[in-house]
mmCIF file of C-alpha atoms in Angstrom:
data_model
loop_
_atom_site.group_PDB
_atom_site.id
_atom_site.type_symbol
_atom_site.label_atom_id
_atom_site.label_comp_id
_atom_site.label_asym_id
_atom_site.label_seq_id
_atom_site.Cartn_x
_atom_site.Cartn_y
_atom_site.Cartn_z
ATOM 1 C CA MET A 205 0.000 0.000 0.000
ATOM 2 C CA PRO A 206 1.434 3.448 -0.887
ATOM 3 C CA ASP A 207 2.392 5.840 1.889
ATOM 4 C CA SER A 208 0.384 8.741 0.435
ATOM 5 C CA TYR A 209 -2.276 9.570 -2.097
ATOM 6 C CA ASP A 210 -2.718 12.665 -4.263
ATOM 7 C CA ALA A 211 -6.078 13.775 -5.613
ATOM 8 C CA LEU A 212 -7.217 16.626 -7.816
ATOM 9 C CA LEU A 213 -10.742 17.942 -7.336
ATOM 10 C CA PHE A 214 -11.874 19.800 -10.447
ATOM 11 C CA CYS A 215 -14.496 22.501 -10.699
ATOM 12 C CA GLY A 216 -15.371 25.049 -13.351
ATOM 13 C CA SER A 217 -12.444 27.427 -13.154
ATOM 14 C CA GLN A 218 -9.910 26.145 -10.639
ATOM 15 C CA TYR A 219 -8.653 23.030 -8.934
ATOM 16 C CA GLN A 220 -7.865 22.082 -5.369
ATOM 17 C CA LYS A 221 -5.162 19.619 -4.495
ATOM 18 C CA GLN A 222 -5.204 17.374 -1.484
ATOM 19 C CA LYS A 223 -2.730 14.841 -0.141
ATOM 20 C CA LEU A 224 -3.465 12.111 2.347
ATOM 21 C CA THR A 225 -1.035 10.003 4.382
ATOM 22 C CA SER A 226 -1.651 7.553 7.189
ATOM 23 C CA THR A 227 -1.415 10.355 9.744
ATOM 24 C CA VAL A 228 -1.958 13.712 8.009
ATOM 25 C CA ILE A 229 -4.316 15.303 5.487
ATOM 26 C CA TRP A 230 -3.105 18.351 3.532
ATOM 27 C CA LEU A 231 -5.607 20.580 1.732
ATOM 28 C CA GLU A 232 -4.767 23.547 -0.438
ATOM 29 C CA LYS A 233 -6.046 26.778 1.077
ATOM 30 C CA LEU A 234 -7.922 28.916 -1.424
ATOM 31 C CA GLU A 235 -8.176 32.687 -1.412
ATOM 32 C CA HIS A 236 -11.155 33.940 0.600
ATOM 33 C CA ASN A 237 -11.074 37.436 -0.869
ATOM 34 C CA PRO A 238 -10.058 37.208 -4.538
ATOM 35 C CA GLY A 239 -11.508 40.664 -5.100
ATOM 36 C CA GLN A 240 -8.450 42.182 -3.453
ATOM 37 C CA TYR A 241 -6.444 41.381 -6.578
ATOM 38 C CA ILE A 242 -8.624 43.527 -8.829
ATOM 39 C CA PRO A 243 -6.613 46.672 -9.586
ATOM 40 C CA ALA A 244 -8.157 49.914 -8.381
ATOM 41 C CA SER A 245 -8.350 51.134 -11.971
ATOM 42 C CA LEU A 246 -10.732 48.292 -12.805
ATOM 43 C CA ARG A 247 -13.072 48.730 -9.864
ATOM 44 C CA GLU A 248 -16.457 50.245 -10.637
ATOM 45 C CA GLU A 249 -17.779 52.943 -8.363
ATOM 46 C CA ASN A 250 -21.377 51.973 -9.093
ATOM 47 C CA HIS A 251 -20.905 48.233 -9.041
ATOM 48 C CA ALA A 252 -24.348 47.712 -7.475
ATOM 49 C CA GLN A 253 -26.180 49.267 -10.426
ATOM 50 C CA HIS A 254 -27.861 46.888 -12.834
ATOM 51 C CA VAL A 255 -30.561 46.778 -15.493
ATOM 52 C CA GLN A 256 -33.824 44.995 -14.719
ATOM 53 C CA LEU A 257 -35.084 42.674 -17.468
ATOM 54 C CA ASP A 258 -38.646 41.340 -17.339
ATOM 55 C CA LEU A 259 -38.644 37.917 -18.997
ATOM 56 C CA ASN A 260 -42.431 37.654 -18.976
ATOM 57 C CA ARG A 261 -42.395 39.681 -22.195
ATOM 58 C CA PRO A 262 -41.727 38.284 -25.683
ATOM 59 C CA LEU A 263 -38.078 37.322 -26.067
ATOM 60 C CA ARG A 264 -37.680 39.748 -28.980
ATOM 61 C CA ASP A 265 -38.534 42.625 -26.617
ATOM 62 C CA VAL A 266 -35.900 41.397 -24.157
ATOM 63 C CA MET A 267 -33.379 41.207 -26.999
ATOM 64 C CA GLN A 268 -34.150 44.791 -27.992
ATOM 65 C CA ASP A 269 -33.291 45.855 -24.440
ATOM 66 C CA LEU A 270 -30.060 43.848 -24.529
ATOM 67 C CA ALA A 271 -29.118 45.395 -27.873
ATOM 68 C CA ARG A 272 -29.062 48.839 -26.251
ATOM 69 C CA LEU A 273 -26.580 47.771 -23.568
ATOM 70 C CA PRO A 274 -22.796 47.331 -23.876
ATOM 71 C CA VAL A 275 -21.053 44.053 -23.090
ATOM 72 C CA GLY A 276 -20.100 43.885 -19.428
ATOM 73 C CA THR A 277 -23.424 45.327 -18.275
ATOM 74 C CA ARG A 278 -24.917 43.644 -15.244
ATOM 75 C CA VAL A 279 -28.548 42.658 -15.710
ATOM 76 C CA SER A 280 -31.138 41.313 -13.290
ATOM 77 C CA LEU A 281 -33.429 38.636 -14.742
ATOM 78 C CA SER A 282 -36.992 38.004 -13.563
ATOM 79 C CA GLY A 283 -39.386 35.559 -15.189
ATOM 80 C CA PRO A 284 -39.317 32.151 -16.911
ATOM 81 C CA ILE A 285 -36.060 30.605 -18.166
ATOM 82 C CA VAL A 286 -35.537 27.239 -19.869
ATOM 83 C CA VAL A 287 -32.896 25.005 -18.272
ATOM 84 C CA ALA A 288 -31.086 22.520 -20.539
ATOM 85 C CA ARG A 289 -27.582 21.117 -20.860
ATOM 86 C CA ASP A 290 -25.528 18.544 -22.784
ATOM 87 C CA ILE A 291 -27.802 15.551 -23.337
ATOM 88 C CA ALA A 292 -30.908 17.650 -23.967
ATOM 89 C CA HIS A 293 -29.048 19.658 -26.608
ATOM 90 C CA ALA A 294 -27.859 16.466 -28.285
ATOM 91 C CA LYS A 295 -31.402 15.082 -28.381
ATOM 92 C CA ILE A 296 -32.846 18.288 -29.801
ATOM 93 C CA LYS A 297 -30.109 18.401 -32.450
ATOM 94 C CA ALA A 298 -30.917 14.795 -33.392
ATOM 95 C CA ARG A 299 -34.563 15.742 -33.842
ATOM 96 C CA LEU A 300 -33.572 18.615 -36.108
ATOM 97 C CA ASP A 301 -31.282 16.362 -38.147
ATOM 98 C CA SER A 302 -34.117 13.882 -38.672
ATOM 99 C CA GLY A 303 -36.434 16.595 -39.981
ATOM 100 C CA GLU A 304 -38.512 17.052 -36.838
ATOM 101 C CA PRO A 305 -39.390 20.566 -35.633
ATOM 102 C CA MET A 306 -37.387 22.082 -32.798
ATOM 103 C CA PRO A 307 -39.235 22.831 -29.540
ATOM 104 C CA ASP A 308 -40.750 26.296 -29.271
ATOM 105 C CA TYR A 309 -39.541 26.747 -25.700
ATOM 106 C CA LEU A 310 -36.066 27.454 -27.097
ATOM 107 C CA LYS A 311 -37.635 30.107 -29.327
ATOM 108 C CA HIS A 312 -39.526 31.992 -26.651
ATOM 109 C CA HIS A 313 -37.187 31.873 -23.657
ATOM 110 C CA ILE A 314 -33.611 32.346 -22.531
ATOM 111 C CA VAL A 315 -31.841 28.989 -22.231
ATOM 112 C CA TYR A 316 -29.756 28.413 -19.096
ATOM 113 C CA TYR A 317 -27.051 25.742 -19.339
ATOM 114 C CA ALA A 318 -27.533 23.901 -16.056
ATOM 115 C CA GLY A 319 -29.046 20.875 -14.357
ATOM 116 C CA PRO A 320 -30.723 20.928 -10.932
ATOM 117 C CA ALA A 321 -29.651 18.801 -8.004
ATOM 118 C CA LYS A 322 -32.261 16.942 -5.961
ATOM 119 C CA THR A 323 -34.764 19.336 -4.413
ATOM 120 C CA PRO A 324 -34.467 19.591 -0.608
ATOM 121 C CA GLU A 325 -37.584 19.827 1.530
ATOM 122 C CA ASN A 326 -39.202 23.280 1.554
ATOM 123 C CA MET A 327 -37.033 24.502 -1.350
ATOM 124 C CA ALA A 328 -38.034 25.431 -4.898
ATOM 125 C CA CYS A 329 -35.140 23.344 -6.233
ATOM 126 C CA GLY A 330 -31.746 21.941 -5.382
ATOM 127 C CA SER A 331 -28.437 23.535 -6.304
ATOM 128 C CA LEU A 332 -28.737 25.021 -9.774
ATOM 129 C CA GLY A 333 -25.526 26.683 -10.872
ATOM 130 C CA PRO A 334 -24.434 27.252 -14.465
ATOM 131 C CA THR A 335 -22.360 24.691 -16.300
ATOM 132 C CA THR A 336 -19.607 25.577 -18.763
ATOM 133 C CA GLY A 337 -21.151 27.013 -21.905
ATOM 134 C CA GLY A 338 -18.272 26.008 -24.166
ATOM 135 C CA ARG A 339 -19.521 22.430 -24.452
ATOM 136 C CA MET A 340 -22.640 23.693 -26.244
ATOM 137 C CA ASP A 341 -20.747 25.944 -28.680
ATOM 138 C CA GLY A 342 -21.179 23.531 -31.570
ATOM 139 C CA TYR A 343 -24.977 23.814 -31.404
ATOM 140 C CA VAL A 344 -25.267 27.600 -31.376
ATOM 141 C CA ASP A 345 -25.090 28.501 -35.069
ATOM 142 C CA THR A 346 -27.490 25.717 -36.074
ATOM 143 C CA PHE A 347 -29.969 26.473 -33.292
ATOM 144 C CA GLN A 348 -29.892 30.239 -33.821
ATOM 145 C CA ALA A 349 -30.358 29.792 -37.573
ATOM 146 C CA ALA A 350 -33.620 28.047 -36.649
ATOM 147 C CA GLY A 351 -34.594 30.916 -34.342
ATOM 148 C CA ARG A 352 -33.703 29.058 -31.142
ATOM 149 C CA SER A 353 -31.213 29.698 -28.307
ATOM 150 C CA LEU A 354 -30.977 33.368 -29.266
ATOM 151 C CA VAL A 355 -30.210 34.305 -25.655
ATOM 152 C CA MET A 356 -28.008 31.899 -23.690
ATOM 153 C CA LEU A 357 -26.927 31.941 -20.049
ATOM 154 C CA SER A 358 -23.934 29.963 -18.762
ATOM 155 C CA LYS A 359 -20.513 30.379 -17.183
ATOM 156 C CA GLY A 360 -17.115 30.898 -18.738
ATOM 157 C CA ASN A 361 -15.979 32.277 -22.064
ATOM 158 C CA ARG A 362 -17.379 31.023 -25.365
ATOM 159 C CA SER A 363 -15.479 30.300 -28.554
ATOM 160 C CA GLN A 364 -15.276 32.616 -31.552
ATOM 161 C CA GLN A 365 -17.938 30.575 -33.324
ATOM 162 C CA VAL A 366 -20.467 31.696 -30.701
ATOM 163 C CA THR A 367 -19.508 35.359 -31.112
ATOM 164 C CA ASP A 368 -19.821 34.931 -34.884
ATOM 165 C CA ALA A 369 -23.188 33.177 -34.588
ATOM 166 C CA CYS A 370 -24.607 35.876 -32.305
ATOM 167 C CA HIS A 371 -23.413 38.555 -34.726
ATOM 168 C CA LYS A 372 -24.927 36.680 -37.659
ATOM 169 C CA HIS A 373 -28.273 35.827 -36.076
ATOM 170 C CA GLY A 374 -28.713 38.705 -33.610
ATOM 171 C CA GLY A 375 -28.143 36.601 -30.502
ATOM 172 C CA PHE A 376 -26.637 37.171 -27.062
ATOM 173 C CA ASN A 377 -24.610 35.200 -24.536
ATOM 174 C CA LEU A 378 -25.012 36.087 -20.873
ATOM 175 C CA GLY A 379 -22.732 34.990 -18.056
ATOM 176 C CA SER A 380 -23.860 33.746 -14.667
ATOM 177 C CA ILE A 381 -21.882 33.240 -11.471
ATOM 178 C CA GLY A 382 -20.118 29.900 -11.102
ATOM 179 C CA GLY A 383 -19.325 28.259 -7.771
ATOM 180 C CA ALA A 384 -22.466 29.467 -5.976
ATOM 181 C CA ALA A 385 -25.055 26.933 -7.138
ATOM 182 C CA ALA A 386 -26.796 26.492 -3.784
ATOM 183 C CA LEU A 387 -26.977 30.236 -3.197
ATOM 184 C CA LEU A 388 -28.359 30.909 -6.675
ATOM 185 C CA ALA A 389 -31.093 28.328 -6.141
ATOM 186 C CA GLN A 390 -31.971 29.570 -2.673
ATOM 187 C CA GLU A 391 -32.006 33.275 -3.421
ATOM 188 C CA TYR A 392 -33.306 33.575 -6.981
ATOM 189 C CA VAL A 393 -35.221 30.472 -8.127
ATOM 190 C CA LYS A 394 -38.917 30.589 -7.255
ATOM 191 C CA SER A 395 -40.151 27.440 -9.001
ATOM 192 C CA LEU A 396 -38.965 24.593 -11.214
ATOM 193 C CA ARG A 397 -40.855 22.087 -13.370
ATOM 194 C CA CYS A 398 -39.846 19.521 -15.966
ATOM 195 C CA LEU A 399 -40.669 20.362 -19.591
ATOM 196 C CA GLU A 400 -39.273 17.399 -21.510
ATOM 197 C CA TYR A 401 -37.169 14.238 -21.181
ATOM 198 C CA PRO A 402 -37.989 13.488 -17.510
ATOM 199 C CA GLU A 403 -36.179 10.166 -17.896
ATOM 200 C CA LEU A 404 -32.888 12.106 -18.028
ATOM 201 C CA GLY A 405 -33.122 13.302 -14.432
ATOM 202 C CA MET A 406 -31.063 16.439 -13.929
ATOM 203 C CA GLU A 407 -30.217 16.398 -17.672
ATOM 204 C CA ALA A 408 -33.901 16.869 -18.559
ATOM 205 C CA VAL A 409 -35.295 20.131 -19.920
ATOM 206 C CA TRP A 410 -36.741 22.308 -17.158
ATOM 207 C CA MET A 411 -38.570 25.598 -16.801
ATOM 208 C CA MET A 412 -37.539 27.724 -13.865
ATOM 209 C CA GLU A 413 -39.061 30.957 -12.614
ATOM 210 C CA VAL A 414 -36.475 33.390 -11.268
ATOM 211 C CA GLU A 415 -36.528 36.753 -9.553
ATOM 212 C CA ASN A 416 -33.599 39.184 -9.835
ATOM 213 C CA LEU A 417 -31.147 36.527 -11.029
ATOM 214 C CA PRO A 418 -27.816 38.327 -11.627
ATOM 215 C CA ALA A 419 -26.090 37.983 -14.996
ATOM 216 C CA PHE A 420 -23.734 39.889 -17.283
ATOM 217 C CA ILE A 421 -23.755 40.532 -21.027
ATOM 218 C CA LEU A 422 -20.696 38.725 -22.407
ATOM 219 C CA VAL A 423 -21.447 38.533 -26.142
ATOM 220 C CA ASP A 424 -23.837 40.820 -28.009
ATOM 221 C CA ASP A 425 -25.537 40.941 -31.388
ATOM 222 C CA LYS A 426 -22.859 43.229 -32.817
ATOM 223 C CA GLY A 427 -20.003 40.754 -32.452
ATOM 224 C CA ASN A 428 -18.596 42.225 -29.236
ATOM 225 C CA ASN A 429 -17.081 39.842 -26.672
ATOM 226 C CA PHE A 430 -16.473 41.091 -23.133
ATOM 227 C CA PHE A 431 -13.493 38.835 -22.455
ATOM 228 C CA SER A 432 -11.805 39.730 -25.738
ATOM 229 C CA GLN A 433 -12.253 43.436 -25.069
ATOM 230 C CA PHE A 434 -10.964 43.058 -21.517
ATOM 231 C CA GLU A 435 -7.875 41.182 -22.638
ATOM 232 C CA GLN A 436 -7.112 43.664 -25.406
ATOM 233 C CA LYS A 437 -7.491 46.589 -23.042
ATOM 234 C CA HIS A 438 -5.474 45.332 -20.115
ATOM 235 C CA ARG A 439 -3.160 42.663 -21.587
ATOM 236 C CA CYS A 440 -2.811 41.071 -18.137
ATOM 237 C CA ALA A 441 -0.329 43.813 -17.211
ATOM 238 C CA SER A 442 -1.915 44.590 -13.881
ATOM 239 C CA LEU A 443 -3.306 41.148 -13.032
ATOM 240 C CA PRO A 444 -1.576 38.287 -11.192
ATOM 241 C CA CYS A 445 -0.283 35.565 -13.484
ATOM 242 C CA GLY A 446 -3.060 33.239 -14.576
ATOM 243 C CA THR A 447 -5.918 35.445 -13.376
ATOM 244 C CA LEU A 448 -7.304 36.265 -16.812
ATOM 245 C CA ARG A 449 -6.920 32.660 -17.955
ATOM 246 C CA LYS A 450 -9.108 31.569 -15.067
ATOM 247 C CA MET A 451 -11.567 34.423 -15.539
ATOM 248 C CA ASN A 452 -12.191 33.642 -19.190
ATOM 249 C CA GLY A 453 -13.111 30.042 -18.497
ATOM 250 C CA SER A 454 -10.241 28.306 -20.279
ATOM 251 C CA ALA A 455 -9.717 26.086 -17.236
ATOM 252 C CA ASN A 456 -13.348 24.944 -17.031
ATOM 253 C CA PHE A 457 -13.941 21.226 -16.668
ATOM 254 C CA ASN A 458 -17.553 20.715 -15.475
#
């Protein structure tokens, strides 16, 4: 039997390393206040300001509001949002490939890349944090060409093909907060029901009702990408090594 074991625990944008021996357990200590590394020049005086978006309206009206806002704008979402991730996207793509119509719920609502954990007692849902949007990049152009997935919500950066698709089809990609799945569910999700593919469990398609869910505009309908603009402007000169790489989602695994 070996004297020690190493393990890597992966999450969306960072990893933790732990080492176990017969007598001692070592755990990497993570930073409790990462905000301290944001240079003063990048801090916003009015960081609490945000734009309210009522999702009970037609999606085209919501998109008109988004089109008037620059990338990086914080928005607060209230209303119905479709929840779907990897397997659901693959099934919907297969339907499209076989000549079947795509579901209208992707036409009329924002789609949130996520899957809910088991619902605890007296809660609207279990943990419901965003998954990495990059895994769905290959679907975006095809779906948006069919008038679906025109507003997406996930975590991490998206590839150039998503920026190009949004520019071509008038779509948007919004970013949500990773690493706070339980808090997001507790504070912002008011209800959750299954729409399709219940046999998939958490990978099913869901409809959630949210109130004041925080998000940020990362890609707009004009071909602007927040992360690309940030990198071009600051060139990592004033950020600790690796910070931007982690911020833009290139280390995402889940």
